[in-house]
Protein backbone atom coordinates (compact mmCIF):
# COMPACT_ATOMS: atom_id res chain seq x y z
CA UNK A 1 0.00 0.00 0.00
CA UNK A 2 1.61 3.22 -1.13
CA UNK A 3 1.22 6.28 1.05
CA UNK A 4 0.69 9.63 -0.58
CA UNK A 5 2.27 12.66 0.94
CA UNK A 6 2.73 15.96 -0.81
CA UNK A 7 6.34 16.80 -1.70
CA UNK A 8 5.61 20.52 -1.31
CA UNK A 9 4.45 20.04 2.28
CA UNK A 10 7.38 17.75 3.03
CA UNK A 11 9.88 20.33 1.80
CA UNK A 12 8.19 23.12 3.70
CA UNK A 13 8.26 21.18 6.96
CA UNK A 14 11.86 20.14 6.38
CA UNK A 15 13.00 23.71 5.77
CA UNK A 16 11.16 25.09 8.78
CA UNK A 17 12.63 22.45 11.05
CA UNK A 18 16.13 22.88 9.62
CA UNK A 19 15.88 26.57 10.40
CA UNK A 20 14.94 26.25 14.05
CA UNK A 21 16.88 23.05 14.86
CA UNK A 22 20.17 24.83 15.69
CA UNK A 23 18.48 26.71 18.56
CA UNK A 24 17.03 23.57 20.12
CA UNK A 25 18.54 21.70 23.08
CA UNK A 26 16.45 18.55 23.04
CA UNK A 27 13.95 16.81 20.76
CA UNK A 28 10.77 15.18 22.03
CA UNK A 29 9.68 12.69 19.41
CA UNK A 30 6.15 11.36 19.83
CA UNK A 31 5.66 7.84 18.45
CA UNK A 32 2.79 5.38 18.42
CA UNK A 33 3.85 2.54 20.75
CA UNK A 34 2.07 0.03 18.48
CA UNK A 35 4.27 1.03 15.52
CA UNK A 36 7.39 2.72 16.95
CA UNK A 37 9.25 2.28 13.67
CA UNK A 38 6.62 3.31 11.11
CA UNK A 39 5.49 6.31 13.14
CA UNK A 40 8.99 7.78 13.11
CA UNK A 41 9.64 10.66 10.79
CA UNK A 42 12.89 10.00 8.92
CA UNK A 43 13.94 13.63 9.31
CA UNK A 44 14.39 13.39 13.06
CA UNK A 45 17.43 11.13 12.65
CA UNK A 46 18.98 13.19 9.85
CA UNK A 47 18.37 16.70 11.24
CA UNK A 48 19.02 15.87 14.87
CA UNK A 49 22.60 17.19 14.85
CA UNK A 50 23.58 14.94 17.75
CA UNK A 51 21.05 16.52 20.09
CA UNK A 52 19.46 14.39 22.80
CA UNK A 53 16.11 12.83 21.93
CA UNK A 54 13.28 11.77 24.23
CA UNK A 55 11.19 9.18 22.43
CA UNK A 56 7.63 9.05 23.71
CA UNK A 57 6.00 5.67 23.15
CA UNK A 58 2.49 7.05 23.19
CA UNK A 59 -0.81 5.10 23.20
CA UNK A 60 1.04 2.49 25.25
CA UNK A 61 -2.34 1.53 26.75
CA UNK A 62 -3.13 -0.07 23.36
CA UNK A 63 0.29 -1.69 22.85
CA UNK A 64 1.75 -4.96 24.12
CA UNK A 65 3.54 -3.99 27.38
CA UNK A 66 6.34 -6.51 26.85
CA UNK A 67 7.05 -5.11 23.39
CA UNK A 68 6.94 -1.55 24.68
CA UNK A 69 9.73 -2.45 27.10
CA UNK A 70 11.65 -4.16 24.27
CA UNK A 71 11.39 -1.00 22.14
CA UNK A 72 12.39 1.21 25.03
CA UNK A 73 15.55 -0.85 25.64
CA UNK A 74 16.27 -0.92 21.91
CA UNK A 75 15.98 2.85 21.47
CA UNK A 76 18.06 3.57 24.55
CA UNK A 77 21.02 1.67 23.12
CA UNK A 78 21.66 4.77 21.06
CA UNK A 79 23.67 7.53 22.67
CA UNK A 80 21.62 10.47 23.91
CA UNK A 81 18.28 8.70 23.43
CA UNK A 82 15.81 8.12 26.25
CA UNK A 83 12.38 6.55 25.88
CA UNK A 84 9.24 6.84 28.02
CA UNK A 85 5.89 5.11 27.54
CA UNK A 86 2.61 6.97 28.03
CA UNK A 87 -0.97 5.86 27.82
CA UNK A 88 -4.31 7.49 28.40
CA UNK A 89 -3.44 8.41 31.97
CA UNK A 90 -0.61 10.79 31.08
CA UNK A 91 -1.45 13.59 33.49
CA UNK A 92 0.19 12.00 36.53
CA UNK A 93 3.30 11.06 34.60
CA UNK A 94 4.24 13.90 32.28
CA UNK A 95 6.55 15.49 34.85
CA UNK A 96 8.97 12.72 33.85
CA UNK A 97 9.49 14.53 30.54
CA UNK A 98 10.57 17.71 32.33
CA UNK A 99 12.88 15.67 34.55
CA UNK A 100 14.44 13.96 31.56
CA UNK A 101 14.94 17.26 29.73
CA UNK A 102 16.84 18.61 32.72
CA UNK A 103 18.90 15.46 32.98
CA UNK A 104 19.77 15.45 29.30
CA UNK A 105 20.62 19.16 29.14
CA UNK A 106 22.12 19.86 32.58
CA UNK A 107 24.04 22.97 31.48
CA UNK A 108 20.76 24.78 30.75
CA UNK A 109 19.27 24.19 34.19
CA UNK A 110 19.13 27.06 36.64
CA UNK A 111 17.92 30.61 37.12
CA UNK A 112 17.91 32.73 33.94
CA UNK A 113 18.43 29.61 31.85
CA UNK A 114 15.98 27.94 29.55
CA UNK A 115 15.82 24.55 27.88
CA UNK A 116 14.42 24.69 24.38
CA UNK A 117 12.60 21.48 23.51
CA UNK A 118 11.12 20.73 20.11
CA UNK A 119 8.18 18.34 20.01
CA UNK A 120 7.74 16.36 16.80
CA UNK A 121 5.34 13.69 15.61
CA UNK A 122 3.45 12.48 12.58
CA UNK A 123 -0.32 13.15 12.59
CA UNK A 124 -2.49 11.17 14.98
CA UNK A 125 0.22 9.88 17.31
CA UNK A 126 -1.26 12.03 20.07
CA UNK A 127 1.12 14.98 19.93
CA UNK A 128 -1.57 17.61 20.58
CA UNK A 129 -2.99 15.63 23.49
CA UNK A 130 0.47 15.42 25.02
CA UNK A 131 1.15 19.14 24.49
CA UNK A 132 -2.10 20.00 26.29
CA UNK A 133 -1.24 17.76 29.22
CA UNK A 134 2.29 19.19 29.40
CA UNK A 135 0.97 22.74 29.27
CA UNK A 136 -1.80 22.01 31.77
CA UNK A 137 -4.26 23.77 29.49
CA UNK A 138 -5.68 23.52 25.97
CA UNK A 139 -3.12 24.95 23.58
CA UNK A 140 -3.37 22.46 20.72
CA UNK A 141 -6.38 21.14 18.85
CA UNK A 142 -6.80 17.38 19.23
CA UNK A 143 -8.52 14.62 17.32
CA UNK A 144 -9.05 16.68 14.20
CA UNK A 145 -7.76 16.63 10.71
CA UNK A 146 -4.28 18.05 10.98
CA UNK A 147 -3.90 21.62 9.82
CA UNK A 148 -1.19 22.00 7.23
CA UNK A 149 -0.40 25.68 7.57
CA UNK A 150 0.05 25.85 11.29
CA UNK A 151 2.22 28.58 12.68
CA UNK A 152 5.13 27.83 14.98
CA UNK A 153 3.94 27.66 18.56
CA UNK A 154 5.95 28.22 21.71
CA UNK A 155 4.58 26.97 24.98
CA UNK A 156 6.17 27.87 28.28
CA UNK A 157 6.29 24.95 30.70
CA UNK A 158 7.26 24.95 34.36
CA UNK A 159 10.86 24.22 35.24
CA UNK A 160 12.36 26.64 32.72
CA UNK A 161 11.43 24.61 29.66
CA UNK A 162 10.15 26.20 26.45
CA UNK A 163 8.32 23.78 24.21
CA UNK A 164 8.40 24.43 20.47
CA UNK A 165 5.67 22.73 18.48
CA UNK A 166 6.89 21.88 14.98
CA UNK A 167 5.11 23.73 12.23
CA UNK A 168 3.86 21.86 9.19
CA UNK A 169 2.92 18.25 8.97
CA UNK A 170 5.42 15.47 9.36
CA UNK A 171 5.16 12.41 7.17
CA UNK A 172 5.58 8.80 8.30
CA UNK A 173 7.70 6.08 6.65
CA UNK A 174 6.30 6.64 3.17
CA UNK A 175 8.94 4.66 1.32
CA UNK A 176 8.17 1.36 3.06
CA UNK A 177 5.11 -0.50 1.82
CA UNK A 178 4.83 -2.60 4.99
CA UNK A 179 4.76 0.57 7.04
CA UNK A 180 1.82 1.71 4.90
CA UNK A 181 -0.19 -1.32 6.00
CA UNK A 182 0.68 -0.89 9.65
CA UNK A 183 -0.07 2.84 9.60
CA UNK A 184 -3.41 1.98 8.00
CA UNK A 185 -4.16 -0.77 10.50
CA UNK A 186 -3.52 1.42 13.54
CA UNK A 187 -5.44 4.38 12.11
CA UNK A 188 -2.53 6.76 11.54
CA UNK A 189 -3.62 7.03 7.92
CA UNK A 190 -7.07 8.29 7.15
CA UNK A 191 -9.72 5.82 6.08
CA UNK A 192 -10.21 7.25 2.61
CA UNK A 193 -6.62 6.37 1.82
CA UNK A 194 -6.73 2.75 2.91
CA UNK A 195 -7.91 -0.38 1.21
CA UNK A 196 -9.73 -2.25 3.99
CA UNK A 197 -9.41 -5.77 2.63
CA UNK A 198 -5.70 -5.38 1.84
CA UNK A 199 -4.97 -3.93 5.26
CA UNK A 200 -7.08 -6.60 6.96
CA UNK A 201 -5.23 -9.44 5.27
CA UNK A 202 -1.88 -7.90 6.17
CA UNK A 203 -3.09 -7.49 9.76
CA UNK A 204 -4.51 -11.02 9.94
CA UNK A 205 -1.23 -12.48 8.68
CA UNK A 206 0.71 -10.63 11.36
CA UNK A 207 -1.72 -11.47 14.16
CA UNK A 208 -1.92 -15.16 13.22
CA UNK A 209 1.79 -15.36 13.76
CA UNK A 210 2.32 -12.88 16.63
CA UNK A 211 -0.91 -13.01 18.68
CA UNK A 212 -2.78 -16.26 17.80
CA UNK A 213 -4.30 -16.66 21.25
CA UNK A 214 -5.83 -13.18 21.18
CA UNK A 215 -7.40 -13.93 17.78
CA UNK A 216 -8.82 -17.23 18.97
CA UNK A 217 -10.33 -15.64 22.05
CA UNK A 218 -11.80 -12.58 20.33
CA UNK A 219 -13.32 -14.41 17.35
CA UNK A 220 -14.28 -17.54 19.30
CA UNK A 221 -12.27 -19.91 17.11
CA UNK A 222 -10.88 -23.18 18.52
CA UNK A 223 -8.39 -23.53 15.71
CA UNK A 224 -6.84 -20.94 13.44
CA UNK A 225 -6.35 -21.39 9.71
CA UNK A 226 -2.95 -21.02 8.09
CA UNK A 227 -3.72 -18.18 5.74
CA UNK A 228 -4.83 -14.65 6.45
CA UNK A 229 -7.70 -14.74 3.99
CA UNK A 230 -9.05 -18.00 5.39
CA UNK A 231 -9.02 -16.30 8.77
CA UNK A 232 -11.02 -13.31 7.47
CA UNK A 233 -13.58 -15.73 5.99
CA UNK A 234 -13.74 -17.91 9.09
CA UNK A 235 -14.15 -14.97 11.45
CA UNK A 236 -16.65 -13.37 9.03
CA UNK A 237 -18.78 -16.51 9.08
CA UNK A 238 -18.64 -16.66 12.85
CA UNK A 239 -19.66 -13.02 13.09
CA UNK A 240 -22.54 -13.42 10.66
CA UNK A 241 -21.02 -11.16 7.99
CA UNK A 242 -23.10 -12.57 5.15
CA UNK A 243 -24.29 -10.93 1.95
CA UNK A 244 -26.30 -12.03 -1.06
CA UNK A 245 -27.87 -14.93 0.78
CA UNK A 246 -24.88 -17.06 1.74
CA UNK A 247 -21.67 -15.31 0.70
CA UNK A 248 -19.25 -14.21 3.38
CA UNK A 249 -18.97 -10.44 3.43
CA UNK A 250 -15.19 -10.17 3.65
CA UNK A 251 -15.27 -6.39 3.33
CA UNK A 252 -17.44 -6.09 6.42
CA UNK A 253 -15.22 -8.52 8.34
CA UNK A 254 -12.15 -6.56 7.26
CA UNK A 255 -13.67 -3.39 8.68
CA UNK A 256 -14.51 -5.17 11.93
CA UNK A 257 -10.99 -6.56 12.28
CA UNK A 258 -9.35 -3.18 11.70
CA UNK A 259 -11.71 -1.22 13.91
CA UNK A 260 -11.36 -3.71 16.75
CA UNK A 261 -7.59 -3.62 16.43
CA UNK A 262 -7.56 0.19 16.51
CA UNK A 263 -9.82 0.30 19.56
CA UNK A 264 -7.74 -2.25 21.46
CA UNK A 265 -10.69 -4.68 21.63
CA UNK A 266 -8.66 -7.66 20.37
CA UNK A 267 -6.10 -6.99 23.06
CA UNK A 268 -2.91 -5.01 23.58
CA UNK A 269 -1.05 -5.45 20.33
CA UNK A 270 2.22 -4.14 18.92
CA UNK A 271 2.58 -4.46 15.16
CA UNK A 272 6.37 -4.10 14.91
CA UNK A 273 9.54 -5.43 16.48
CA UNK A 274 13.07 -3.99 16.41
CA UNK A 275 14.07 -6.98 14.22
CA UNK A 276 11.42 -6.06 11.67
CA UNK A 277 12.72 -2.50 11.72
CA UNK A 278 16.28 -3.57 10.99
CA UNK A 279 15.28 -5.99 8.24
CA UNK A 280 12.98 -3.49 6.56
CA UNK A 281 15.52 -0.66 6.75
CA UNK A 282 17.93 -2.84 4.80
CA UNK A 283 15.21 -3.72 2.30
CA UNK A 284 14.18 -0.07 1.78
CA UNK A 285 17.81 1.04 1.43
CA UNK A 286 18.26 -1.54 -1.32
CA UNK A 287 15.30 -0.32 -3.38
P1 LIG B 1 -1.97 14.52 16.90
O1 LIG B 1 -2.52 14.51 15.50
O2 LIG B 1 -0.67 13.78 16.99
O3 LIG B 1 -1.89 15.86 17.51
O4 LIG B 1 -2.98 13.60 17.75
P2 LIG B 1 -4.11 13.97 18.81
O5 LIG B 1 -3.52 14.50 20.06
O6 LIG B 1 -5.17 14.79 18.14
O7 LIG B 1 -4.68 12.50 19.12
C1 LIG B 1 -5.17 11.65 18.11
C2 LIG B 1 -6.14 10.65 18.76
O8 LIG B 1 -5.44 9.79 19.64
C3 LIG B 1 -7.21 11.34 19.61
O9 LIG B 1 -8.42 10.65 19.41
C4 LIG B 1 -6.69 11.14 21.04
O10 LIG B 1 -7.73 11.11 21.99
C5 LIG B 1 -6.00 9.79 20.94
N1 LIG B 1 -4.92 9.61 21.94
C6 LIG B 1 -3.94 10.48 22.27
N2 LIG B 1 -3.11 9.95 23.21
C7 LIG B 1 -3.59 8.69 23.46
C8 LIG B 1 -3.15 7.62 24.33
O11 LIG B 1 -2.15 7.68 25.04
N3 LIG B 1 -3.92 6.47 24.30
C9 LIG B 1 -5.00 6.33 23.50
N4 LIG B 1 -5.67 5.17 23.55
N5 LIG B 1 -5.44 7.32 22.69
C10 LIG B 1 -4.74 8.49 22.66
PDB file of N, CA, C and O in Angstrom, residues 48 52-55 75-83 104:
ATOM      1  N   UNK A  48      18.870  15.812  13.418  1.00  0.00           N
ATOM      2  CA  UNK A  48      19.017  15.874  14.873  1.00  0.00           C
ATOM      3  C   UNK A  48      20.291  16.586  15.335  1.00  0.00           C
ATOM      4  O   UNK A  48      20.333  17.158  16.425  1.00  0.00           O
ATOM      5  N   UNK A  52      20.179  15.465  22.108  1.00  0.00           N
ATOM      6  CA  UNK A  52      19.461  14.387  22.800  1.00  0.00           C
ATOM      7  C   UNK A  52      18.002  14.292  22.348  1.00  0.00           C
ATOM      8  O   UNK A  52      17.395  15.304  21.987  1.00  0.00           O
ATOM      9  N   UNK A  53      17.490  13.080  22.359  1.00  0.00           N
ATOM     10  CA  UNK A  53      16.111  12.829  21.932  1.00  0.00           C
ATOM     11  C   UNK A  53      15.371  12.067  23.033  1.00  0.00           C
ATOM     12  O   UNK A  53      15.899  11.104  23.583  1.00  0.00           O
ATOM     13  N   UNK A  54      14.162  12.537  23.336  1.00  0.00           N
ATOM     14  CA  UNK A  54      13.283  11.767  24.226  1.00  0.00           C
ATOM     15  C   UNK A  54      12.210  11.164  23.335  1.00  0.00           C
ATOM     16  O   UNK A  54      11.448  11.889  22.685  1.00  0.00           O
ATOM     17  N   UNK A  55      12.190   9.834  23.255  1.00  0.00           N
ATOM     18  CA  UNK A  55      11.187   9.179  22.431  1.00  0.00           C
ATOM     19  C   UNK A  55      10.002   8.830  23.319  1.00  0.00           C
ATOM     20  O   UNK A  55      10.163   8.129  24.322  1.00  0.00           O
ATOM     21  N   UNK A  75      15.712   1.435  21.785  1.00  0.00           N
ATOM     22  CA  UNK A  75      15.979   2.847  21.466  1.00  0.00           C
ATOM     23  C   UNK A  75      17.099   3.411  22.345  1.00  0.00           C
ATOM     24  O   UNK A  75      17.920   4.206  21.908  1.00  0.00           O
ATOM     25  N   UNK A  76      17.102   2.986  23.608  1.00  0.00           N
ATOM     26  CA  UNK A  76      18.059   3.574  24.554  1.00  0.00           C
ATOM     27  C   UNK A  76      19.491   3.061  24.358  1.00  0.00           C
ATOM     28  O   UNK A  76      20.417   3.567  24.985  1.00  0.00           O
ATOM     29  N   UNK A  77      19.649   2.099  23.447  1.00  0.00           N
ATOM     30  CA  UNK A  77      21.019   1.669  23.125  1.00  0.00           C
ATOM     31  C   UNK A  77      21.771   2.793  22.431  1.00  0.00           C
ATOM     32  O   UNK A  77      22.991   2.845  22.433  1.00  0.00           O
ATOM     33  N   UNK A  78      21.016   3.684  21.804  1.00  0.00           N
ATOM     34  CA  UNK A  78      21.662   4.772  21.059  1.00  0.00           C
ATOM     35  C   UNK A  78      22.027   5.897  22.025  1.00  0.00           C
ATOM     36  O   UNK A  78      21.240   6.260  22.907  1.00  0.00           O
ATOM     37  N   UNK A  79      23.186   6.443  21.820  1.00  0.00           N
ATOM     38  CA  UNK A  79      23.668   7.526  22.665  1.00  0.00           C
ATOM     39  C   UNK A  79      22.726   8.734  22.652  1.00  0.00           C
ATOM     40  O   UNK A  79      22.292   9.154  21.604  1.00  0.00           O
ATOM     41  N   UNK A  80      22.436   9.260  23.842  1.00  0.00           N
ATOM     42  CA  UNK A  80      21.621  10.471  23.910  1.00  0.00           C
ATOM     43  C   UNK A  80      20.135  10.240  23.682  1.00  0.00           C
ATOM     44  O   UNK A  80      19.376  11.195  23.553  1.00  0.00           O
ATOM     45  N   UNK A  81      19.715   8.981  23.631  1.00  0.00           N
ATOM     46  CA  UNK A  81      18.283   8.704  23.431  1.00  0.00           C
ATOM     47  C   UNK A  81      17.685   8.101  24.704  1.00  0.00           C
ATOM     48  O   UNK A  81      18.237   7.179  25.288  1.00  0.00           O
ATOM     49  N   UNK A  82      16.565   8.675  25.126  1.00  0.00           N
ATOM     50  CA  UNK A  82      15.806   8.116  26.253  1.00  0.00           C
ATOM     51  C   UNK A  82      14.395   7.867  25.773  1.00  0.00           C
ATOM     52  O   UNK A  82      13.895   8.614  24.908  1.00  0.00           O
ATOM     53  N   UNK A  83      13.754   6.850  26.308  1.00  0.00           N
ATOM     54  CA  UNK A  83      12.383   6.552  25.881  1.00  0.00           C
ATOM     55  C   UNK A  83      11.466   6.430  27.091  1.00  0.00           C
ATOM     56  O   UNK A  83      11.866   5.909  28.127  1.00  0.00           O
ATOM     57  N   UNK A 104      19.060  15.543  30.573  1.00  0.00           N
ATOM     58  CA  UNK A 104      19.772  15.451  29.296  1.00  0.00           C
ATOM     59  C   UNK A 104      20.492  16.751  28.930  1.00  0.00           C
ATOM     60  O   UNK A 104      21.433  16.751  28.149  1.00  0.00           O
TER      61      UNK A 104
END
